[in-house]
Short mmCIF file of C-alpha atoms and ligand atoms in Angstrom, two decimals:
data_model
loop_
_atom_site.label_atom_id
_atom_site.label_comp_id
_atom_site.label_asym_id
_atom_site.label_seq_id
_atom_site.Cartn_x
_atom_site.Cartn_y
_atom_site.Cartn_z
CA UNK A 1181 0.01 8.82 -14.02
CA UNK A 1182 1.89 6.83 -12.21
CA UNK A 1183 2.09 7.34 -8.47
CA UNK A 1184 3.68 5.66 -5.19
CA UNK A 1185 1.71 5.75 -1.97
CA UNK A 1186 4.37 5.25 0.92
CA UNK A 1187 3.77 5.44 4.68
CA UNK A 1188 3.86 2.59 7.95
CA UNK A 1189 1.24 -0.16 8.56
CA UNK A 1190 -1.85 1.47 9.20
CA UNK A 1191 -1.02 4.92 7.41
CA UNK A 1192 -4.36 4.36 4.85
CA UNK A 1193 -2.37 3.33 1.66
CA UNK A 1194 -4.65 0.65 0.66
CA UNK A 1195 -7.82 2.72 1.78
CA UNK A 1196 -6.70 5.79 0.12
CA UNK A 1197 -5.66 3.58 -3.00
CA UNK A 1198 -9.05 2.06 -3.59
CA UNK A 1199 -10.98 5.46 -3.45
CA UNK A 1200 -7.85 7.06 -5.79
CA UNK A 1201 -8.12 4.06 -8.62
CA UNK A 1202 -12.00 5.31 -9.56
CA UNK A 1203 -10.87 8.77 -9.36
CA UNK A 1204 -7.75 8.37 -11.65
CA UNK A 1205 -9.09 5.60 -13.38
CA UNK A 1206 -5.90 3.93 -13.25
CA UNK A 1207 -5.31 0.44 -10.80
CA UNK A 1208 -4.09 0.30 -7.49
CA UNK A 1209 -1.38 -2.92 -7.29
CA UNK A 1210 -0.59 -3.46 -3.58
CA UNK A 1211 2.22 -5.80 -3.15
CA UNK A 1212 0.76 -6.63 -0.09
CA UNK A 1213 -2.69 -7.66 -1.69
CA UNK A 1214 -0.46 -9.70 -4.20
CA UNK A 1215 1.29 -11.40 -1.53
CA UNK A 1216 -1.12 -12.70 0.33
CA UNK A 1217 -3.29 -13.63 -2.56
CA UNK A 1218 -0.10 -15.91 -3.35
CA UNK A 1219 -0.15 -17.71 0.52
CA UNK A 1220 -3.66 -17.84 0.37
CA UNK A 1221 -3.61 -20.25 -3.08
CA UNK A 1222 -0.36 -21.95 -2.02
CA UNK A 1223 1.94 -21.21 -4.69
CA UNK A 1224 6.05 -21.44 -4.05
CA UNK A 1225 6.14 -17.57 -3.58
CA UNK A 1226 2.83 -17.60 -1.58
CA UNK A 1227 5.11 -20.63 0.67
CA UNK A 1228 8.57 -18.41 1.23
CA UNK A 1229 6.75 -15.26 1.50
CA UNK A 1230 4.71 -16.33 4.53
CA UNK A 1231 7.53 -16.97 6.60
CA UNK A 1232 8.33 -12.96 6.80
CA UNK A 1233 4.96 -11.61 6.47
CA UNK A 1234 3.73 -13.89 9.40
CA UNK A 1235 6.89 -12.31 11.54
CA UNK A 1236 6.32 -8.62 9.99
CA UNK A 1237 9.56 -8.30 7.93
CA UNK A 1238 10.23 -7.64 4.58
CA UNK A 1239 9.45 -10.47 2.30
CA UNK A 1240 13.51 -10.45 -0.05
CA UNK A 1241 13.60 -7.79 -2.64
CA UNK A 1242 13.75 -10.15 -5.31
CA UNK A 1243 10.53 -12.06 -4.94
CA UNK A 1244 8.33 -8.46 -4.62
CA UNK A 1245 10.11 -7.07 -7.51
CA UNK A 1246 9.11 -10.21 -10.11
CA UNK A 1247 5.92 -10.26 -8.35
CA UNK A 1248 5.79 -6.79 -9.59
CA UNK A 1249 7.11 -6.53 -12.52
CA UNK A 1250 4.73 -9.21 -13.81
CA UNK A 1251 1.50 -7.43 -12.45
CA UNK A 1252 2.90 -4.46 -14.51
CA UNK A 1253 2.41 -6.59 -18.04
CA UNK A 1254 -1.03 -6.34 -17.51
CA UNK A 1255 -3.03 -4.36 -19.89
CA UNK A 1256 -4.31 -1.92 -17.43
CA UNK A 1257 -1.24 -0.79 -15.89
CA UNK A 1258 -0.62 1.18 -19.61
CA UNK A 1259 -2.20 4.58 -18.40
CA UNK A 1260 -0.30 4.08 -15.13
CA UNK A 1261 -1.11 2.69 -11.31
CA UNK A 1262 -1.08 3.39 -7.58
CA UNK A 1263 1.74 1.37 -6.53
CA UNK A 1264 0.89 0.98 -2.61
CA UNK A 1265 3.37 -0.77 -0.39
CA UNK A 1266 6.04 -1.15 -3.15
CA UNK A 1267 9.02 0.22 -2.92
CA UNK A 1268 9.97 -0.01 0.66
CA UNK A 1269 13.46 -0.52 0.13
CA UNK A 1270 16.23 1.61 -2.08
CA UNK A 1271 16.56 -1.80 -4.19
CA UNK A 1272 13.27 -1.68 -4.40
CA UNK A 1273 13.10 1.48 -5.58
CA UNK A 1274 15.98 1.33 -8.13
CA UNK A 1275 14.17 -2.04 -9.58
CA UNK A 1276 11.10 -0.03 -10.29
CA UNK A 1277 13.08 2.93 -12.03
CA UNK A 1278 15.00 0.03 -14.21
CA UNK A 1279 11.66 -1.30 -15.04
CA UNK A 1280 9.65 1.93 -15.58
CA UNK A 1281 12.91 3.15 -17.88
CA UNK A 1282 12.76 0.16 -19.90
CA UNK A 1283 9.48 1.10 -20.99
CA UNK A 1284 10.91 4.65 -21.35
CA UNK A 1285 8.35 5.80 -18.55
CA UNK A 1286 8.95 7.26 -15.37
CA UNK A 1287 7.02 8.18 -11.85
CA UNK A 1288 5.30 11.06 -11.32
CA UNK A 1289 4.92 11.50 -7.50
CA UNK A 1290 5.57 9.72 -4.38
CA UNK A 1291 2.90 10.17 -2.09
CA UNK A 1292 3.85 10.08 1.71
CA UNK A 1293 1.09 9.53 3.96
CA UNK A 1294 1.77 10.92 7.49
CA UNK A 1295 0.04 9.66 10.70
CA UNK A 1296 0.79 9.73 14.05
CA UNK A 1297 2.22 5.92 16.43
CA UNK A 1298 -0.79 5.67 17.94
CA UNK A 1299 -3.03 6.16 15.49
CA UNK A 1300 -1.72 3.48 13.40
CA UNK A 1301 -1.51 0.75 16.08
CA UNK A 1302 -5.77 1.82 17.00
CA UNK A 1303 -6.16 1.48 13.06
CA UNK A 1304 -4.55 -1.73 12.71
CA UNK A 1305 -5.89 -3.11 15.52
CA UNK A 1306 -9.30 -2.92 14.80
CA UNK A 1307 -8.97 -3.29 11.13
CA UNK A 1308 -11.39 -5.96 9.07
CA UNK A 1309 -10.85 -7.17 5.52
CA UNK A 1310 -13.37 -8.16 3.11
CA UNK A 1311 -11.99 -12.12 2.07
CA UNK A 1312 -14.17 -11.37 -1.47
CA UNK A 1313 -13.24 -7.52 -2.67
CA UNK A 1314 -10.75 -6.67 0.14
CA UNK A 1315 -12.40 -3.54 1.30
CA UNK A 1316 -11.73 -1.83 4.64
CA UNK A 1317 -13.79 -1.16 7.36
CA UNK A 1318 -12.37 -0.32 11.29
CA UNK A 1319 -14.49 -1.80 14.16
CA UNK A 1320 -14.63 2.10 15.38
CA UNK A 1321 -14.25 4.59 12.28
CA UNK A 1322 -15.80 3.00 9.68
CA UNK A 1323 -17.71 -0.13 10.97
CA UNK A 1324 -19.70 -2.49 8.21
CA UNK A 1325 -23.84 -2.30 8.86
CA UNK A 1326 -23.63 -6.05 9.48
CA UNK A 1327 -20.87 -6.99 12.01
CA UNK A 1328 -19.02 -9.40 10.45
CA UNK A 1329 -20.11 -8.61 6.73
CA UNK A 1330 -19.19 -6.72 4.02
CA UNK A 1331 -21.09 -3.60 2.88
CA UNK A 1332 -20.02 -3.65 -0.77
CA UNK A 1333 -20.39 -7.75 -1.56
CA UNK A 1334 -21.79 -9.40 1.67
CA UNK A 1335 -18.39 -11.14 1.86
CA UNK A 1336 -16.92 -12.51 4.99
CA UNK A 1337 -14.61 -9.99 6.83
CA UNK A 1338 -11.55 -11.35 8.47
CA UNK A 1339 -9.21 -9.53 10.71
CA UNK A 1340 -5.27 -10.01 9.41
CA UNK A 1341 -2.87 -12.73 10.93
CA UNK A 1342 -0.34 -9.82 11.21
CA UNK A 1343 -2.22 -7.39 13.09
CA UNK A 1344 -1.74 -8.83 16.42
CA UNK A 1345 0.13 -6.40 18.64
CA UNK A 1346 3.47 -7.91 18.42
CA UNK A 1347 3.49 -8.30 14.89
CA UNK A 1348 2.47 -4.73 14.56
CA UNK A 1349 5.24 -3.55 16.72
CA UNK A 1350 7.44 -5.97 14.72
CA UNK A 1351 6.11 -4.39 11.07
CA UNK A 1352 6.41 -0.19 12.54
CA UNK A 1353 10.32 -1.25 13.82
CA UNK A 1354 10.93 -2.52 10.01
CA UNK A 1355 9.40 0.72 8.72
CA UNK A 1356 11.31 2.83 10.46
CA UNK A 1357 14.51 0.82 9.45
CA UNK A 1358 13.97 0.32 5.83
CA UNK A 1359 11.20 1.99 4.32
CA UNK A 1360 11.62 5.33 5.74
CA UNK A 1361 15.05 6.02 4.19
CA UNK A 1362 12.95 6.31 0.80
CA UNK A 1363 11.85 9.54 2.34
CA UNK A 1364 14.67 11.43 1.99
CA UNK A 1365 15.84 9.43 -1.10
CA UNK A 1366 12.79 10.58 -3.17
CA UNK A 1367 12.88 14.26 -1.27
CA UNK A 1368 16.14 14.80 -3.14
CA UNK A 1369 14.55 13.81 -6.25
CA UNK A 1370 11.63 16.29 -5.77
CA UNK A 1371 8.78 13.53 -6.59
CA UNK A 1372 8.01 13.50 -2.31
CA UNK A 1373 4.53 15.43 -1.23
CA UNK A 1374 3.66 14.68 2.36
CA UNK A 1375 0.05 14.46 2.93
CA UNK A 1376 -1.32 14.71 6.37
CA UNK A 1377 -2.92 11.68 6.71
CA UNK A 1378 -5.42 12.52 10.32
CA UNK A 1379 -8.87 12.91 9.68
CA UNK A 1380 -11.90 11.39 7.67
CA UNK A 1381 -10.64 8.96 5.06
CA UNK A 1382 -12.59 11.50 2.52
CA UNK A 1383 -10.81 14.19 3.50
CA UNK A 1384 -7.23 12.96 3.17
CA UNK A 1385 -8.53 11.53 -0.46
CA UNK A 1386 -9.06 15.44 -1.26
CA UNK A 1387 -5.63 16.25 -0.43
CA UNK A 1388 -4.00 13.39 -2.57
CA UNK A 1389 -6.57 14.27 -4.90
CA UNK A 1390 -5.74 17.66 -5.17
CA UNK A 1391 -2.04 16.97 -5.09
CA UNK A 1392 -1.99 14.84 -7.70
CA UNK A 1393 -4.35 16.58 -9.72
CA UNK A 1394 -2.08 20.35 -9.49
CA UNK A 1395 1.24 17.96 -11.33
CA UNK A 1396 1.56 19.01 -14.45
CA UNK A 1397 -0.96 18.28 -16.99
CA UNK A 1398 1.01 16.10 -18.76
CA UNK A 1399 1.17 13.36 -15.88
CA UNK A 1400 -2.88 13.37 -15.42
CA UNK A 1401 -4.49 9.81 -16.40
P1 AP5 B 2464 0.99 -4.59 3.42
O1 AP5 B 2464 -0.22 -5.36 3.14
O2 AP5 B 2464 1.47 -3.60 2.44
O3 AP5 B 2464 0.86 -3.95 4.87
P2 AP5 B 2464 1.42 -2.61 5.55
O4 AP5 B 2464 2.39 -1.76 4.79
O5 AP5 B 2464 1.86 -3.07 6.87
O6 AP5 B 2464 0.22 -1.69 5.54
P3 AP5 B 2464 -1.24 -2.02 5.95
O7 AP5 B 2464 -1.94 -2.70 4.80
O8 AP5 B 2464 -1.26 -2.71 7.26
O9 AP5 B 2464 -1.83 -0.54 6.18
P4 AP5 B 2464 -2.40 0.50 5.14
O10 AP5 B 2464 -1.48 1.67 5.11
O11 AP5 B 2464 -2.76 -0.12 3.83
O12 AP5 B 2464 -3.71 0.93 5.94
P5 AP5 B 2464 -5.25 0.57 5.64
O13 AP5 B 2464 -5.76 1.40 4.51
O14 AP5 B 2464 -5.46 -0.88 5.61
O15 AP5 B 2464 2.22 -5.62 3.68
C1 AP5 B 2464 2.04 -6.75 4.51
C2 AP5 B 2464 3.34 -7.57 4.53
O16 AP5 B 2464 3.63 -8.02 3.19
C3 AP5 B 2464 4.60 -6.81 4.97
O17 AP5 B 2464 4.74 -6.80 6.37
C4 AP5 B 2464 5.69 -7.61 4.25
O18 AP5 B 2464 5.96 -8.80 4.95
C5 AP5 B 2464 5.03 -7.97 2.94
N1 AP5 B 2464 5.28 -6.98 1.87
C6 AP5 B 2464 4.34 -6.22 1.23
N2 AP5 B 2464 4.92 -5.44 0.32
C7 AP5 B 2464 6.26 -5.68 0.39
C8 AP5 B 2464 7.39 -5.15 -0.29
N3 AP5 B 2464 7.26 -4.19 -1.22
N4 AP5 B 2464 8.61 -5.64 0.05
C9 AP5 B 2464 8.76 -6.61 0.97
N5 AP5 B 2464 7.73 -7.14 1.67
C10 AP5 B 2464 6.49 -6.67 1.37
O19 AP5 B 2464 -5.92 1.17 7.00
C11 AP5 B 2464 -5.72 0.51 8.23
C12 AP5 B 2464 -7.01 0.57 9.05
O20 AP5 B 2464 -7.30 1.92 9.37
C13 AP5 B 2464 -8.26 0.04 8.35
O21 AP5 B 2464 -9.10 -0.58 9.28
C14 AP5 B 2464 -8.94 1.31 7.81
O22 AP5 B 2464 -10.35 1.14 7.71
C15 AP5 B 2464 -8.57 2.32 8.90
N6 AP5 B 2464 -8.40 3.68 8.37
C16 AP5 B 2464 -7.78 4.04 7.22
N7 AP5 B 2464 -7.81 5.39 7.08
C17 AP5 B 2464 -8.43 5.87 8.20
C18 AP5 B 2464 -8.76 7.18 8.67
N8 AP5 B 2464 -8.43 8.27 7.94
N9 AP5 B 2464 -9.39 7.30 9.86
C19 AP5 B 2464 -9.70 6.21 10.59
N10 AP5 B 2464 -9.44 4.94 10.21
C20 AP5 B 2464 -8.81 4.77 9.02
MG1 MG B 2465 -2.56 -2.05 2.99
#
């Protein structure tokens, strides 16, 4: 199966994508995760990219999509993935359908994930990261036992360089601009199911789930 999670900062994508990749057995690839695993070791990419991601725009289309297209080589991407943050622009989404068709494969559903302003600027603002497995807890919602610590690994948890307000605004503003047109763009193609995305984390993953899981039986993992 091969699925798109799409929705602003702070809509859950990379939450909902780690609790969809056990269910589905299939990866999640978040271009984000990607991205800053590239600044983080320093590589050219990692260099160039950080200039956008540190002011909250889109890194250019053509560094995500080889970025991309070489996580999809791997092995475990053959029964599919969660593709979460990628596309966000119509280039973006025409590179994916170029390299999907090469491969004579194509996506099954885009999932949008729908959330209200101000619930995404309290999520992102009291968001931590796990440095070691990169899993999610919020200072409020879903706090770690340990401040400071992750439950899963005991690794460090760091708060992200771009969730400072201004960033944030910065990040919703591009969003709005050129990510949501891919709303409409995959309506039209029928592959769009909005999922209300308020509530317990477990809750919303029932409604992807059971989305996802009501396609056809030919698309399940
Ligand atoms: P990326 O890392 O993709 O960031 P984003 O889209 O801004 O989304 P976030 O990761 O901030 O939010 P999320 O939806 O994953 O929410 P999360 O689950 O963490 O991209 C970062 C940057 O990289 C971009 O700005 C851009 O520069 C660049 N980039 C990446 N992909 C690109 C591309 N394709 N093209 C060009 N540039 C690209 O949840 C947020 C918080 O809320 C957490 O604390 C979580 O615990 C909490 N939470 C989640 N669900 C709930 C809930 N139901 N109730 C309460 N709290 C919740
Ligand atoms: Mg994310």
């Amino acid at each position: 199966m091969r699925v798109v999670l799409v929705g602003p900062p702070g809509a859950g994508k990379g939450t909902q994508a780690r609790v969809l990749q056990s269910t589905f057995g299939i990866p999640q690839i978040s271009t984000g995760d990607l991205l800053r695993e590239a600044v983080r070791e320093g590589t050219p990419l990692g260099k160039q990219a950080r200039i956008y991601m540190d002011k909250g725009e889109l890194v250019p289309d053509s560094l995500v999509t080889s970025l991309l297209a070489e996580r999809m080589e791997k092995a475990d991407c053959e029964k599919g993935f969660l593709l979460d943050g990628f596309p966000r622009t119509i280039v973006q989404a025409d590179a994916i359908d170029a390299e999907l068709g090469r491969r004579h494969q194509q996506l099954d559903a885009v999932i949008s994930i729908v959330v209200t302003r101000q619930e995404l600027v309290e999520r992102l603002s009291g968001r931590w990261v796990c440095r070691s497995c990169q899993a999610m807890y919020h200072e409020r919602f879903t706090p770690s036992k340990r401040s400071g610590v992750c439950d899963a690994c005991s690794g460090e948890l760091y708060q992200r360089s771009d969730d400072t307000a201004e960033t944030v605004n910065a990040r919703l503003e591009v969003y709005e601009r050129s990510t949501a047109p891919l709303l409409s763009y995959y309506r039209d193609r029928t592959l769009l199911y909005d999922i209300d995305g308020m509530g317990a984390p477990e809750a919303i993953a029932q409604r992807i789930s059971m989305t996802l899981k009501s396609l056809s039986p030919h698309t399940a993992a």
